CSV table of C-alpha atoms in Angstrom, one decimal:
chain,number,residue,atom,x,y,z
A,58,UNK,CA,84.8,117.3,117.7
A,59,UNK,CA,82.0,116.5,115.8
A,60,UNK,CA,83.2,117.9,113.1
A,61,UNK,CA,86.2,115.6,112.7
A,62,UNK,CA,83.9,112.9,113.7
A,63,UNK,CA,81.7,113.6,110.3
A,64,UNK,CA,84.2,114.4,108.2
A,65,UNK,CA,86.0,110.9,109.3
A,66,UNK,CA,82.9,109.1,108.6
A,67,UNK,CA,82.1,110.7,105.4
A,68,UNK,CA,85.4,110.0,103.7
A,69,UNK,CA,85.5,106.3,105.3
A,70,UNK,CA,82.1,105.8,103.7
A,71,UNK,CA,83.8,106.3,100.6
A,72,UNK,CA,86.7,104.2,101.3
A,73,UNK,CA,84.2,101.5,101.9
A,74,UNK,CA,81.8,102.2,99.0
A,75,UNK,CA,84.9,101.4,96.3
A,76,UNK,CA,86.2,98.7,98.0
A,77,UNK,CA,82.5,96.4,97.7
A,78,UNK,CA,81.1,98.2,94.5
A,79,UNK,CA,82.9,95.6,92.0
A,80,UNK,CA,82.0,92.9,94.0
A,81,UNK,CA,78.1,93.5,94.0
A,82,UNK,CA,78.1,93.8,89.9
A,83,UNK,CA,80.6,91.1,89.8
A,84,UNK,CA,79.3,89.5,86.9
A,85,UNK,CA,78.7,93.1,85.0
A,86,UNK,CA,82.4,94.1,85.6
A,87,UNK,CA,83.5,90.3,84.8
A,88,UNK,CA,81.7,90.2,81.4
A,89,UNK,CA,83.0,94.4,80.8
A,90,UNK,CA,86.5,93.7,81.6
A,91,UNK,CA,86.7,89.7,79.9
A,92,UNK,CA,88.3,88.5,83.0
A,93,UNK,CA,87.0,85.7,85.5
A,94,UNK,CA,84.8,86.2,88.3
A,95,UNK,CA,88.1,85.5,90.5
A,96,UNK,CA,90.2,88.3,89.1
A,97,UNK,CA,86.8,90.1,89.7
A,98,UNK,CA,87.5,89.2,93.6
A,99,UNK,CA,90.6,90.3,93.6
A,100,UNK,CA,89.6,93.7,93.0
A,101,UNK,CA,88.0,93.1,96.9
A,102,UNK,CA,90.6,91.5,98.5
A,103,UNK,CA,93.4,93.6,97.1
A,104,UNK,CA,92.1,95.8,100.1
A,105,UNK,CA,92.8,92.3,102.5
A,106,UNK,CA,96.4,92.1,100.4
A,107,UNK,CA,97.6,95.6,101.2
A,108,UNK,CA,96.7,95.8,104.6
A,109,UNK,CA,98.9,93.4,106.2
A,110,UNK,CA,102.3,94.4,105.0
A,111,UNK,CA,101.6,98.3,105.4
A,112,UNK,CA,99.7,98.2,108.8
A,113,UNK,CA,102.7,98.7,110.8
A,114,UNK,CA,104.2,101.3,109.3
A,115,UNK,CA,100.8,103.4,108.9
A,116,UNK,CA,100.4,102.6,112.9
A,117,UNK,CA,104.0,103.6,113.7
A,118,UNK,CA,103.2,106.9,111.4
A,119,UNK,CA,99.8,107.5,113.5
A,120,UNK,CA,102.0,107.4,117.0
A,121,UNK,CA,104.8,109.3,115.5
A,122,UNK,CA,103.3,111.9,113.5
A,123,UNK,CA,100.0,112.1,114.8
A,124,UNK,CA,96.3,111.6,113.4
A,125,UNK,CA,95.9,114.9,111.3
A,126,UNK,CA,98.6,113.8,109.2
A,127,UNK,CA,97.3,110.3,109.1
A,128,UNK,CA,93.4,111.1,108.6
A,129,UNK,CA,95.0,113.3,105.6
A,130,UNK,CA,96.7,110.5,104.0
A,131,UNK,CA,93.8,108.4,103.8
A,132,UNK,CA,91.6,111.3,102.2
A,133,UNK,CA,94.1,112.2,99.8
A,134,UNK,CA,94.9,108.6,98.4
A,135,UNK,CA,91.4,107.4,98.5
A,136,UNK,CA,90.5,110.7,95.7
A,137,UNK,CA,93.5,109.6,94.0
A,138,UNK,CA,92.7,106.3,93.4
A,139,UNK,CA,88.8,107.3,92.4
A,140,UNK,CA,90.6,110.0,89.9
A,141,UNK,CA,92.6,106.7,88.2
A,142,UNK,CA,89.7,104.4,88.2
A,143,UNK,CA,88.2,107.0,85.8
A,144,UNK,CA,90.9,106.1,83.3
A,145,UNK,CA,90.2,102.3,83.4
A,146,UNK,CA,86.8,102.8,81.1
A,147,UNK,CA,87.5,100.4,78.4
A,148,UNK,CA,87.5,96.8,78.3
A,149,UNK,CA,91.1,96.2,78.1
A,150,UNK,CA,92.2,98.0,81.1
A,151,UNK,CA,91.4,95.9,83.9
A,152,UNK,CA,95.1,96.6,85.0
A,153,UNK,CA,94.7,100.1,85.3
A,154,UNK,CA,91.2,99.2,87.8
A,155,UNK,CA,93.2,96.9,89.9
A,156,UNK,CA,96.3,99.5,90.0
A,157,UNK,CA,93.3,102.1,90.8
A,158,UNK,CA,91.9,100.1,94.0
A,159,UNK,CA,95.2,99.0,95.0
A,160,UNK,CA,95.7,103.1,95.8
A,161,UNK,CA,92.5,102.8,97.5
A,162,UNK,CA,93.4,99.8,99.4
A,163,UNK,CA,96.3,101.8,100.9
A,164,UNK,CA,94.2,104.7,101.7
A,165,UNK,CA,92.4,102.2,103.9
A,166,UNK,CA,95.1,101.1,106.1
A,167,UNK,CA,95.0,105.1,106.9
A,168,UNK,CA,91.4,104.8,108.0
A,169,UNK,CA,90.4,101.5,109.6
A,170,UNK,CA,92.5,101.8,112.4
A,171,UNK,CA,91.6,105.6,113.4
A,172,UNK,CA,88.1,105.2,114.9
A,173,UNK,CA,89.3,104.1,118.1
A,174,UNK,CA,91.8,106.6,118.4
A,175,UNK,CA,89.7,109.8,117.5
A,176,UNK,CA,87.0,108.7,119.8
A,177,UNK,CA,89.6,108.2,122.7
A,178,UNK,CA,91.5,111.6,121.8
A,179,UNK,CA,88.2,113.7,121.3
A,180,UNK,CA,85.2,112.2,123.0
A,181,UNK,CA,84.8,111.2,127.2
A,182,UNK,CA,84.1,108.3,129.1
A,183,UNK,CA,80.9,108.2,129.0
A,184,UNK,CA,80.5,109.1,125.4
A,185,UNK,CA,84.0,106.9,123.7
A,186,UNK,CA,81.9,103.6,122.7
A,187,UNK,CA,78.9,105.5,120.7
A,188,UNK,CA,82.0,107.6,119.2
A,189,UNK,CA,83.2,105.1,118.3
A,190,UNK,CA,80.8,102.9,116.8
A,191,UNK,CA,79.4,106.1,114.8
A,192,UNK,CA,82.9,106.1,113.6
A,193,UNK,CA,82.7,102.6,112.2
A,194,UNK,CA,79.3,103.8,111.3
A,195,UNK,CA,80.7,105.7,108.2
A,196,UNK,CA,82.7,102.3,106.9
A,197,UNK,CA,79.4,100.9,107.1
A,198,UNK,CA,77.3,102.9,105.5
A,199,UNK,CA,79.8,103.1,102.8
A,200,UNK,CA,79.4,99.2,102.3
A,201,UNK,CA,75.7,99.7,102.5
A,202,UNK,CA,76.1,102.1,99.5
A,203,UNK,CA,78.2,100.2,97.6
A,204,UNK,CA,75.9,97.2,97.8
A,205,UNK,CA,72.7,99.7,96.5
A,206,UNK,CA,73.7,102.0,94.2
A,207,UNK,CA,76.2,100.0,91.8
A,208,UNK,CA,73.6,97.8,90.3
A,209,UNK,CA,70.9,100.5,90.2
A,210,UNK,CA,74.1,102.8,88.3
A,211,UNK,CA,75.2,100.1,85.9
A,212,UNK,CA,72.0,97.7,85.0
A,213,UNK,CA,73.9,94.8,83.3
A,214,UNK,CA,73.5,95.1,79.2
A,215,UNK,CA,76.4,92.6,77.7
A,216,UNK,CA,75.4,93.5,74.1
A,217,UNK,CA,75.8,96.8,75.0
A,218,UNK,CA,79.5,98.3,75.8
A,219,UNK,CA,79.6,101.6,75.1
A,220,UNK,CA,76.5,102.0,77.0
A,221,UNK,CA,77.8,99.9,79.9
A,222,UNK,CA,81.3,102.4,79.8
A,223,UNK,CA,78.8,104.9,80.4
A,224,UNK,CA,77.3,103.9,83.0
A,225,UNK,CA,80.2,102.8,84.9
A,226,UNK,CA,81.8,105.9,84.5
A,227,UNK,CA,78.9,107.9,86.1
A,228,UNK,CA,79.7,105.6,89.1
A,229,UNK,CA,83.9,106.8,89.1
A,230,UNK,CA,83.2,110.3,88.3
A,231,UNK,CA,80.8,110.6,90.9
A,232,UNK,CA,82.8,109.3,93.4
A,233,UNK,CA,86.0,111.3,92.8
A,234,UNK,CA,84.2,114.2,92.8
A,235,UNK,CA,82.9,113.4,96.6
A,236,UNK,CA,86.0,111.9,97.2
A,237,UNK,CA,88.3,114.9,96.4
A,238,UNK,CA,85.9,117.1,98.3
A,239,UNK,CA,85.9,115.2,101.3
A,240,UNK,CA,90.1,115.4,100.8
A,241,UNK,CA,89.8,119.4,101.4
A,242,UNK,CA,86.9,119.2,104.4
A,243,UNK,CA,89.8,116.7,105.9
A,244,UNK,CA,92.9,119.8,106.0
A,245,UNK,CA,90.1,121.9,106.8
A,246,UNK,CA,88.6,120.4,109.5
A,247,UNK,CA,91.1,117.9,111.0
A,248,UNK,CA,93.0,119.0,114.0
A,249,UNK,CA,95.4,117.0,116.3
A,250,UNK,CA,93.4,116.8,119.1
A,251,UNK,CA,91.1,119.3,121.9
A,252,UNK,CA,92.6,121.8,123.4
A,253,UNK,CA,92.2,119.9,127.0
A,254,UNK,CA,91.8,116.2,127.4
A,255,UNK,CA,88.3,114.7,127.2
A,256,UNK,CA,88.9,112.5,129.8
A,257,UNK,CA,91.7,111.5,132.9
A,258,UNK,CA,93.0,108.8,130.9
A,259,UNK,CA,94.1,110.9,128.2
A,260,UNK,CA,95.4,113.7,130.4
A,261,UNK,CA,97.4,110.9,132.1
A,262,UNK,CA,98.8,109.5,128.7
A,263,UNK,CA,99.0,113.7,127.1
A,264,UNK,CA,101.6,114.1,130.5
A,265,UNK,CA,104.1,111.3,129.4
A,266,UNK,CA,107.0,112.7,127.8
A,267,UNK,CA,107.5,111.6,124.0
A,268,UNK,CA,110.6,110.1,124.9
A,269,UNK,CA,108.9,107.8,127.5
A,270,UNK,CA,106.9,106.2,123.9
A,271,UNK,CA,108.9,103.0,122.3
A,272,UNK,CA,106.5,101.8,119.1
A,273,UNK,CA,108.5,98.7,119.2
A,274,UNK,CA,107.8,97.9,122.9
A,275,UNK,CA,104.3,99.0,122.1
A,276,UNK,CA,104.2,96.1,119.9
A,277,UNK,CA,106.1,93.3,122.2
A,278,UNK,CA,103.4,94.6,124.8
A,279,UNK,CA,100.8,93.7,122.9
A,280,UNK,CA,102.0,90.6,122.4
A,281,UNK,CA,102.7,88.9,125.7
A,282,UNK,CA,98.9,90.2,126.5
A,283,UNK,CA,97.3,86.7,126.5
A,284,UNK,CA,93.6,88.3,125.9
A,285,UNK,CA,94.6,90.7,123.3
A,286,UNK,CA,95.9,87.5,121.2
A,287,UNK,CA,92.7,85.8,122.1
A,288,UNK,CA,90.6,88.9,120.7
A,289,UNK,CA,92.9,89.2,117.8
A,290,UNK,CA,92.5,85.8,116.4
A,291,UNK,CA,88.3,85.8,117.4
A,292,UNK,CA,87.9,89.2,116.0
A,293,UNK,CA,90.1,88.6,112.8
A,294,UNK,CA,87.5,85.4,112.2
A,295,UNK,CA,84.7,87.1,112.5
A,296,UNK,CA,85.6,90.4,110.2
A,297,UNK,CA,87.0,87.9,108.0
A,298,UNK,CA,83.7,85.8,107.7
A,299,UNK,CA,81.6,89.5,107.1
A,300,UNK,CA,84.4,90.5,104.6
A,301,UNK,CA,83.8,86.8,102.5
A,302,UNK,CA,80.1,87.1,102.8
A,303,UNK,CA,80.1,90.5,101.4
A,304,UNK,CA,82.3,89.6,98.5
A,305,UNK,CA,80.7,86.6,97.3
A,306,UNK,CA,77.3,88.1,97.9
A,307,UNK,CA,76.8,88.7,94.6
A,308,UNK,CA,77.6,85.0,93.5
A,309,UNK,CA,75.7,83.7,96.3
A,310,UNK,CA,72.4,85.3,95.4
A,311,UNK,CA,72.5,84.8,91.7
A,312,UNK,CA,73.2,81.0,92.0
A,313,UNK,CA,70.0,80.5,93.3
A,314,UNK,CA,68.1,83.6,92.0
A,315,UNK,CA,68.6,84.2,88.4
A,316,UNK,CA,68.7,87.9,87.1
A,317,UNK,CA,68.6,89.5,90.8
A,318,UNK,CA,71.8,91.6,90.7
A,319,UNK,CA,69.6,94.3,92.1
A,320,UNK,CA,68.5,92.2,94.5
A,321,UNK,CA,71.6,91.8,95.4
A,322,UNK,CA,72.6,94.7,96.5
A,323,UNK,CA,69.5,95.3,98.5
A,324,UNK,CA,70.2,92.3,100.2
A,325,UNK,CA,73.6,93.8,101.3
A,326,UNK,CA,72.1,97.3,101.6
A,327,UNK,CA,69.7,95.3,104.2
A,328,UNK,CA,72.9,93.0,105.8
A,329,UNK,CA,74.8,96.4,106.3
A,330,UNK,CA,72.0,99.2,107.6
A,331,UNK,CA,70.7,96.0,109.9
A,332,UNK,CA,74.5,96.1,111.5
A,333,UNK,CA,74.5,100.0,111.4
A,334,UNK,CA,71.5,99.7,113.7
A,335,UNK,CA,73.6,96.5,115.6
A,336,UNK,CA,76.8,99.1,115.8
A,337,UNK,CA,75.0,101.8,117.5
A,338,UNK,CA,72.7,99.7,120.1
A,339,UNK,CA,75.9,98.2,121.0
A,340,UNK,CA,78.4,101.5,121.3
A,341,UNK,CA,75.2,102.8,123.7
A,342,UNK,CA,74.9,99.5,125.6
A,343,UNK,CA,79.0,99.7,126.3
A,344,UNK,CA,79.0,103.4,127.5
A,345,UNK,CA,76.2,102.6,129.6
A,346,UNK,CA,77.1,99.0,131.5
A,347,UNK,CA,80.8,98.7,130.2
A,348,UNK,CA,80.4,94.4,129.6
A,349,UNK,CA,82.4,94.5,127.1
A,350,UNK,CA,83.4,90.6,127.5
A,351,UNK,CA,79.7,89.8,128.0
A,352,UNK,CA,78.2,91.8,125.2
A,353,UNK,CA,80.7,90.9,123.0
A,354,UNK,CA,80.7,87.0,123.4
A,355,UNK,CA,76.8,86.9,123.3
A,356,UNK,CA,76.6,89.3,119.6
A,357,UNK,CA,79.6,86.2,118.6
A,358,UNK,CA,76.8,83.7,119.3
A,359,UNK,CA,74.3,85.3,117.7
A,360,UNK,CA,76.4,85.8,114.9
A,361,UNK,CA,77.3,82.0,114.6
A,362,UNK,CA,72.9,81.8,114.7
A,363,UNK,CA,72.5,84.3,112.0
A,364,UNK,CA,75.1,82.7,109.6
A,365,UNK,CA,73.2,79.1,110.1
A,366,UNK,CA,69.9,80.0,109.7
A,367,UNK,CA,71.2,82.7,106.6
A,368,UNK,CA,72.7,79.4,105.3
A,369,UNK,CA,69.8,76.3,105.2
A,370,UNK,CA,67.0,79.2,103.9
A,371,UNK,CA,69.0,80.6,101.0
A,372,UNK,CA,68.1,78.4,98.7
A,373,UNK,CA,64.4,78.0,99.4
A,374,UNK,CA,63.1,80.7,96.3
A,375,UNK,CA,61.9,82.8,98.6
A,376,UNK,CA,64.2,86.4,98.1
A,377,UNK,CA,61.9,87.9,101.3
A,378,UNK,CA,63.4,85.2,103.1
A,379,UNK,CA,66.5,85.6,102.3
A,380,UNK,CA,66.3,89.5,103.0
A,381,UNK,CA,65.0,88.8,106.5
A,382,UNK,CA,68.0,86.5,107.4
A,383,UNK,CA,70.5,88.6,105.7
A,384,UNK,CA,69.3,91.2,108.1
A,385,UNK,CA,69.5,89.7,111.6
A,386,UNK,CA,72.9,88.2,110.7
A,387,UNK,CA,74.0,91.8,109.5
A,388,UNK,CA,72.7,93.0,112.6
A,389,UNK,CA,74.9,91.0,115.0
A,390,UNK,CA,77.9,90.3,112.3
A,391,UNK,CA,78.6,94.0,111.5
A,392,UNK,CA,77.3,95.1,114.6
A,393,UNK,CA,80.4,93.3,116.2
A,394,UNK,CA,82.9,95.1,114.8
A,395,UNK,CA,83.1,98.1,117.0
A,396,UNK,CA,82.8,96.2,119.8
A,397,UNK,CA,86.1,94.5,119.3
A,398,UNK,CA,88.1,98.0,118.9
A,399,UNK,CA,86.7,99.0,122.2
A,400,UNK,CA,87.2,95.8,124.0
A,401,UNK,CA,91.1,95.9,122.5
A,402,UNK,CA,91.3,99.5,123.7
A,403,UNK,CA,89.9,98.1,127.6
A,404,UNK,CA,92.2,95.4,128.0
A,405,UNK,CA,95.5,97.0,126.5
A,406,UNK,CA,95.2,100.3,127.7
A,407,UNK,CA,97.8,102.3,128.0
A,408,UNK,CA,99.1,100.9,124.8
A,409,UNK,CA,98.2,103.3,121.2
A,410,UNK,CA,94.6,102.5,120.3
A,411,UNK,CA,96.3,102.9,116.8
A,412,UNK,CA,98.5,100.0,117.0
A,413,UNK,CA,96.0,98.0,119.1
A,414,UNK,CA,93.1,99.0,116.0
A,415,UNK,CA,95.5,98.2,113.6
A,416,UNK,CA,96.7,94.6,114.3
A,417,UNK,CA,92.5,93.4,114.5
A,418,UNK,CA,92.0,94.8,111.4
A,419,UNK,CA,95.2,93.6,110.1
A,420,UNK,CA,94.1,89.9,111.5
A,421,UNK,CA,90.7,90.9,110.0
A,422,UNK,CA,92.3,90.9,106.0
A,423,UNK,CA,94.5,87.8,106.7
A,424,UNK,CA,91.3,85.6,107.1
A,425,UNK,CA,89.2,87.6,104.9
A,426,UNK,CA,91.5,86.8,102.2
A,427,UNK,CA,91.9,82.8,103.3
A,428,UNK,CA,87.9,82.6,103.9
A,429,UNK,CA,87.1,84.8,100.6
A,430,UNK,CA,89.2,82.1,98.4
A,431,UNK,CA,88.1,79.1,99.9
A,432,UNK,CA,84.4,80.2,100.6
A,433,UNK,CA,84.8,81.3,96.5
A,434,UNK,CA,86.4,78.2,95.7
A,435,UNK,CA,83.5,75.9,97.7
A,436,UNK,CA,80.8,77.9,96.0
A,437,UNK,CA,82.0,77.7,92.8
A,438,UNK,CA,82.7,73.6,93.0
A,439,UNK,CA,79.8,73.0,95.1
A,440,UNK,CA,77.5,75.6,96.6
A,441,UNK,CA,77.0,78.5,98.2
A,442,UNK,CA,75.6,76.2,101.0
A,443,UNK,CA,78.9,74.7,101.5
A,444,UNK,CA,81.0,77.7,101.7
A,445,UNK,CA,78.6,79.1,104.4
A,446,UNK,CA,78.9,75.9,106.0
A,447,UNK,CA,83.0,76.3,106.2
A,448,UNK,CA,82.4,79.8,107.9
A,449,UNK,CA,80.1,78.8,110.2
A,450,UNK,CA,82.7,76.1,111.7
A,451,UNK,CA,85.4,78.7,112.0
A,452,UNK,CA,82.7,81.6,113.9
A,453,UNK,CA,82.2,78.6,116.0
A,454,UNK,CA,85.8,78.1,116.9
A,455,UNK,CA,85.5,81.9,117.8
A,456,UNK,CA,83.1,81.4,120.2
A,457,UNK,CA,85.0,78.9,122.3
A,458,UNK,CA,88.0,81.7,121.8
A,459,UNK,CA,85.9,85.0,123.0
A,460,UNK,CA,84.6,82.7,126.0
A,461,UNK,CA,88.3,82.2,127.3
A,462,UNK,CA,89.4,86.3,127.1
A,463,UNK,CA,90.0,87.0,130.7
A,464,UNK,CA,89.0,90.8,130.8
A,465,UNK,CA,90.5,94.1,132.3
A,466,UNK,CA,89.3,97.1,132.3
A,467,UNK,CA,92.3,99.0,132.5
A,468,UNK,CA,91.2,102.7,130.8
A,469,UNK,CA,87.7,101.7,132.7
A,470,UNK,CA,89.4,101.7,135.7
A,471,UNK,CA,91.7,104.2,135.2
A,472,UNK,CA,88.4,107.2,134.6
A,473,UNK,CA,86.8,105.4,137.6
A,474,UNK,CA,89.8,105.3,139.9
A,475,UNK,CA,90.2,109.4,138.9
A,476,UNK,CA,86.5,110.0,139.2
A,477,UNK,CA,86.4,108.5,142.6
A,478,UNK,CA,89.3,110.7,144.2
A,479,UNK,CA,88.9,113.5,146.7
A,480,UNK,CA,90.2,116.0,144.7
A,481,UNK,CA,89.9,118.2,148.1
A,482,UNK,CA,92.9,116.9,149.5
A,483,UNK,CA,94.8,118.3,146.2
A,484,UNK,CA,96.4,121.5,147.4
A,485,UNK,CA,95.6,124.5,144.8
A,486,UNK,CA,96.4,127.9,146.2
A,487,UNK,CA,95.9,129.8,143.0
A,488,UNK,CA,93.8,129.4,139.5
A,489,UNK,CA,96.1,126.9,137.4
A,490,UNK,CA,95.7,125.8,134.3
A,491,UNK,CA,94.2,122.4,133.5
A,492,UNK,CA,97.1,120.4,132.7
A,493,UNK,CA,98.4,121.5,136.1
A,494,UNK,CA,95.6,120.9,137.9
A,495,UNK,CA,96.2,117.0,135.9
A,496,UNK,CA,99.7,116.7,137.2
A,497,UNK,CA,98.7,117.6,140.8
A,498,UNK,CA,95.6,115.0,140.5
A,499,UNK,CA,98.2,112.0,139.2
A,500,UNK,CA,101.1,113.0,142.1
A,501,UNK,CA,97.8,112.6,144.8
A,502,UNK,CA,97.1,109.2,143.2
């Protein structure tokens, strides 16, 4: 289990580090490629773009064909779009880098909806938050990467072309290398799930028949859940604020700091391994007191905090300043993010984990895209003060939607409720194996 934990991680890393790494030299790749720094942008949110229409279809395929198959989909198009960004080292083919990270873009609705679902299948109740949030982890880090290594990889040098194809193509070689290894460590390592349930609510859901399974109900379940809407449209605000920020870092940062495209980065490095720090405290506090509402609705406020202060100091010259705040509001910002899969998981239980993963994320790219443009749109007419400005009203509108979730604890109660039975009125004449001891423990409930 830890195996496909790490091998999950690694290859999601790498998902994330070519989804933000022409975003954090968006100025290099803009002057490279002789394009505007919006079709620079796009090359982020073509990630947001493909999400939405494909998420439904890559959930149905995780319920009906399992997560090996899935977690092998998302390894094996996330090398092949690193193998055709290699071809795109010339000027004139910005076309064939967008067609590149639009591969990679689908390889990520393969992988941002699985942590949930491997911790569930493979990890028990007292362990499923911190697996999940070191699953997230790996997206994380990836971002973290992307922010630090790009600009250290590709120093900018406009008089220079050759040199700057060069460079750049370091950057895609290395990373289909790593990416097609990962590809192989995935059909090595990847299997469908333990051989015996980690927990009683997965031996209860392992005992339903296939047949008993409707993807579609799944869905229209989902739907009439009043708090799962709730979550979806708060959690979808606040990925979509992090997903802006971390676009339109670059361009916020170089407005007021001249030359610091290394900078930069290590301002995002800082935003990101601050929230890698966030992600963890927070998948240990879960496991331990299970206030999911609570903790979640007080990392929101904090997060609304972070972006206000990060927003009136980043213009005072002070980069140290700037590297400070960028790291408490990474801390609470991306350490909210597993936090909302595991809260969806609680309240929706026993509906997929998959499905309920994939329609956050997929509310997640439908305002990243919306607050990416306009947040790009205000800094570029005005400043980066007023785009922050326009996020921090819609975190705030968050807030007030967190604070309404009414929450139940339905997977929570269904380990407790197990946990809690005498299992010594269960009659067992005769060593069984476990999934019948399971059944007999479900009839005595």
């Amino acid at each position: 289990r830890l195996a496909v934990l790490a091998v999950f991680s690694c290859y999601s890393l790498v998902n994330a580090f070519q989804w933000i790494q022409y975003s954090i030299l968006s100025n290099v790749f803009a002057g490279f490629y002789g394009v505007s720094f919006t079709q620079i942008d796009w090359l982020s949110m073509v990630y947001m773009v493909a999400y939405v229409p494909l998420i439904l279809p890559a959930t149905w395929l995780l319920d009906a064909r399992g997560l090996r198959l899935t977690a092998l989909l998302g390894a094996g198009l996330n090398a092949l779009g690193a193998w055709l960004k290699c071809g795109s080292l010339a000027p004139q083919r910005y076309p064939l880098t967008l067609a590149a990270q639009a591969v990679c873009a689908v390889a990520q609705v393969f992988i941002l909806g699985l942590p949930s679902r491997i911790a569930s299948v493979w990890f028990g109740p007292t362990e499923v938050s911190t697996a999940c949030a070191v699953a997230v982890l790996g997206n994380q880090l990836g971002t973290a990467i992307g922010f630090l290594l790009p600009p250290v990889l590709v120093p900018n040098r406009p008089n220079d072309i050759d040199l700057m194809a060069h460079n750049i193509g370091i950057m895609f070689y290395g990373t289909a290398i790593v990416s097609t290894l990962l590809f192989f460590l995935t059909g090595v390592v990847f299997e469908e799930k333990p051989k015996y349930p980690p927990s009683h609510s997965q031996a209860v859901l392992q005992t339903k028949p296939p047949e008993d399974y409707s993807y579609k109900q799944s869905i229209i379940n989902l739907f009439k859940n009043i708090p799962f809407i709730l979550l979806l449209i708060s959690y979808g605000i606040m990925t979509g604020a992090f997903y802006s920020v971390s676009t339109l870092l670059n361009q916020m940062i170089v407005t007021h700091y001249e030359g610091e495209e290394v900078n930069a980065g290590r301002i995002g490095l800082t935003l990101v391994v601050a929230g890698m720090v966030g992600s963890i405290i927070c998948g240990l506090w879960l496991d331990y007191t299970k206030t999911y509402k609570q903790t979640t609705l007080i990392v929101y406020i904090l997060s609304f905090i972070g972006l206000l202060v990060f927003t009136f100091t980043l213009d005072l010259g002070y980069l140290i300043v700037v590297f400070v705040t960028g790291g408490v509001l990474g801390f609470f910002m991306t350490g909210y993010l597993p936090l909302g899969f595991e809260f969806a998981v609680e309240i929706t239980y026993p509906e997929s984990e998959g499905t309920s993963s994939g329609l956050l994320n997929a509310s997640a790219q439908i305002f990243g895209i919306v607050f990416t443009l306009v947040q790009g749109k205000l800094t570029t007419d005005y400043s980066p003060r007023a785009g922050n400005i326009f996020l921090c009203a819609w975190i705030f509108v968050g807030i007030i939607l967190t604070a309404l979730i009414k929450s139940d604890l339905r997977r929570h109660n269904v380990n407790s409720g197990i946990m809690n039975l005498d299992v010594k009125a269960v009659p067992v004449e005769s060593p069984v194996e476990p999934e019948s001891t399971t059944l007999k423990i479900q009839s005595a409930l």
